[in-house]
Coordinates of C-alpha atoms in Angstrom, one line a residue:
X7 CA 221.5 140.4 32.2
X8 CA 224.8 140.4 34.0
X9 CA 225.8 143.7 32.8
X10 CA 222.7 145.6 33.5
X11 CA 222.9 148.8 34.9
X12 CA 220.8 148.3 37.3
X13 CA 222.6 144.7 38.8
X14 CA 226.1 146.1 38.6
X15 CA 224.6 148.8 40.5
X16 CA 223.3 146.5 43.5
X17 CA 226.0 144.6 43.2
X18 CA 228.6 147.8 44.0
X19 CA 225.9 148.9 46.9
X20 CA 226.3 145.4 48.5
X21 CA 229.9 145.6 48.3
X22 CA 230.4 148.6 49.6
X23 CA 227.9 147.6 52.6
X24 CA 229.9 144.6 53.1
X25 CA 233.2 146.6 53.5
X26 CA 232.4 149.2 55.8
X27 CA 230.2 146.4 57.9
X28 CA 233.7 144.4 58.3
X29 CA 235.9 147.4 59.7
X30 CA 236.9 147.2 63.2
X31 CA 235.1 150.8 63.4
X32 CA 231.9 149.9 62.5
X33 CA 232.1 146.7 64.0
X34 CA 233.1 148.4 67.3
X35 CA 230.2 150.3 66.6
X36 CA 227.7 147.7 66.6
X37 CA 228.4 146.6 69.5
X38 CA 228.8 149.9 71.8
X39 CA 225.3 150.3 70.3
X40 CA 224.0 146.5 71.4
X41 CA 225.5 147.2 75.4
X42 CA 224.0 150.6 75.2
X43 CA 220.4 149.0 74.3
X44 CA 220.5 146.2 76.3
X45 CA 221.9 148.5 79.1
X46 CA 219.0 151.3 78.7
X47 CA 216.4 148.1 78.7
X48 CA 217.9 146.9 82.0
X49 CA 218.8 150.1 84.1
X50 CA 215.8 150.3 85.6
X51 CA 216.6 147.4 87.8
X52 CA 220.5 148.0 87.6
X53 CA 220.2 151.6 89.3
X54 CA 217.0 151.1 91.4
X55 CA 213.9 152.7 90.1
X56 CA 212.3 149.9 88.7
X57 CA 209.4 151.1 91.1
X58 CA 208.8 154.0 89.0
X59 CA 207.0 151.6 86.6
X60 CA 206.1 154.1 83.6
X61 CA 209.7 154.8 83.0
X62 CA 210.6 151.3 84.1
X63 CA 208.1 150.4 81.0
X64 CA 209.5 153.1 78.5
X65 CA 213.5 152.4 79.5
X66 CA 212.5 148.9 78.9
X67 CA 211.0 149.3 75.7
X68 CA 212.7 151.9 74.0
X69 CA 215.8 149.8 75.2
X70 CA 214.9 146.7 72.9
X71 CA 214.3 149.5 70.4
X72 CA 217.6 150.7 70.2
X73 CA 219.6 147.4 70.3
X74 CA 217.3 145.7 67.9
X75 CA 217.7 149.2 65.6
X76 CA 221.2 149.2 66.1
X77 CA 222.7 145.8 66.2
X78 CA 222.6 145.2 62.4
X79 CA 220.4 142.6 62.7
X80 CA 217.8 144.7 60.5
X81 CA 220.4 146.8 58.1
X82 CA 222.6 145.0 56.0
X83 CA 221.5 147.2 52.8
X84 CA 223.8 149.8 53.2
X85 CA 220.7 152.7 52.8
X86 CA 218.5 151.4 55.6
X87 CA 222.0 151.7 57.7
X88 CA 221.5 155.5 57.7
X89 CA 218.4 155.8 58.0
X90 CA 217.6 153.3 60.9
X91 CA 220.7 155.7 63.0
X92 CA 219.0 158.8 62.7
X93 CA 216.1 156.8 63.9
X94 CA 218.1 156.0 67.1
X95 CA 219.1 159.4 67.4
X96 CA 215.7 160.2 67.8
X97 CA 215.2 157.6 70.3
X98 CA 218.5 158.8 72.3
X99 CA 217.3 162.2 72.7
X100 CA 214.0 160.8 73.9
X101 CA 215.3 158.7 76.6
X102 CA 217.5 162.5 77.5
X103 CA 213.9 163.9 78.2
X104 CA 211.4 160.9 79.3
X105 CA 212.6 161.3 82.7
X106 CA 210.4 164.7 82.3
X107 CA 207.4 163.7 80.0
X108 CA 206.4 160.1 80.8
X109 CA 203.5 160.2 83.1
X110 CA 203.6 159.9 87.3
X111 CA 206.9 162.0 89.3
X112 CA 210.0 160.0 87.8
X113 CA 212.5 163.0 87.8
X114 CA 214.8 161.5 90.5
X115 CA 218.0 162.1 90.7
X116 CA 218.9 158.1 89.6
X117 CA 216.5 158.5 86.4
X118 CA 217.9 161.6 85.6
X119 CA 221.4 161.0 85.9
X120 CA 220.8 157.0 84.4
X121 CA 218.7 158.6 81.1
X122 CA 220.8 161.7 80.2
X123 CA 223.8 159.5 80.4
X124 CA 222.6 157.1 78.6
X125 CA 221.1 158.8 76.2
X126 CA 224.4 160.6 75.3
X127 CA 226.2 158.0 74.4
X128 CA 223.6 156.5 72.5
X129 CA 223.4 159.5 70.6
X130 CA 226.9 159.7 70.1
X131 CA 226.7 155.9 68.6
X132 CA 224.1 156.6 66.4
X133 CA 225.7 160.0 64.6
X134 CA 228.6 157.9 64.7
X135 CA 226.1 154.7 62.3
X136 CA 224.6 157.7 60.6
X137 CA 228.3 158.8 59.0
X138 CA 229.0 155.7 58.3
X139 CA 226.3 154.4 56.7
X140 CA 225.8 157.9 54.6
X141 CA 225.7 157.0 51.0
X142 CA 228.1 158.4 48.5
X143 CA 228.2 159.8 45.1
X144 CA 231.6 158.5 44.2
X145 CA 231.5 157.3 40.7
X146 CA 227.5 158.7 40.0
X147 CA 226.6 161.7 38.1
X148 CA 224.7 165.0 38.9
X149 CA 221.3 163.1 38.9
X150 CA 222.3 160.1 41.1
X151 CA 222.4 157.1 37.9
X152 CA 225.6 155.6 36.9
X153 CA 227.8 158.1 34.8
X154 CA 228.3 155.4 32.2
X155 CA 225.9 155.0 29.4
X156 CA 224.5 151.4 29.4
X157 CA 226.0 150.1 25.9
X158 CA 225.3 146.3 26.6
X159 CA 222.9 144.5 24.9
X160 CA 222.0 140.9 24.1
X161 CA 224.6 138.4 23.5

């Protein structure tokens, strides 16, 4: 069972997931991503327009969102890693326009300069997560398997 295709290939994949979770980039990464979260969940009261409560609500929320996405805490398998950043991505370019779409006049000056800001460099975090967690095809053939025939059998 050891030398099953299938094992030695979650096995590689776990690896692989394990070193480029342990650079200093992507470690780095991580936690630019955490600050930016937790900071998007907070600004409303950091910058002042916590009275402008559907974007208080919706910075606060899609906040969490993003830090809980992002933090690692939910993509360890090295797949999930790229898709959960272009999920942030689309979260960061919502927080760019919610100052304009949520309900009620919230387009001040501090929401729009706090959400396009911040938003930026959470979109530049996640593209960053999204290349490194892009799977390869190093050592896989044209159709994605292993390019090595599985000649093991029982011992």
């Amino acid at each position: 069972m050891a030398t099953h295709p299938d094992i030695i290939d979650m096995r590689e994949r776990h690896e692989m997931a394990e070193r480029s979770a342990s650079t200093p980039k992507a470690q780095g990464m991580e936690t630019m991503a955490l600050l930016t979260g937790l900071y998007l969940a907070a600004s409303p009261w950091i910058t002042g327009f916590n009275g402008l409560s559907t974007l208080t609500v919706n910075n606060l929320i899609v906040g969490v969102a993003y830090a809980l996405l992002m933090s690692g805490g939910f993509g360890r398998a090295y797949e999930r890693v790229h898709s959960m950043a272009w999920a942030a991505c689309a979260l960061s370019a919502w927080t760019i326009i919610a100052p304009w779409v949520v309900a009620g006049d919230v387009s001040t000056t501090k929401t729009i300069v706090n959400n396009v800001i911040v938003g930026v460099i959470g979109l530049l975090v996640a593209l960053m997560a999204a290349s490194i967690g892009r799977p390869t095809d190093r050592g896989r053939g044209a159709s994605g398997r292993m390019s090595a025939p599985y000649t093991g059998g029982r011992s």
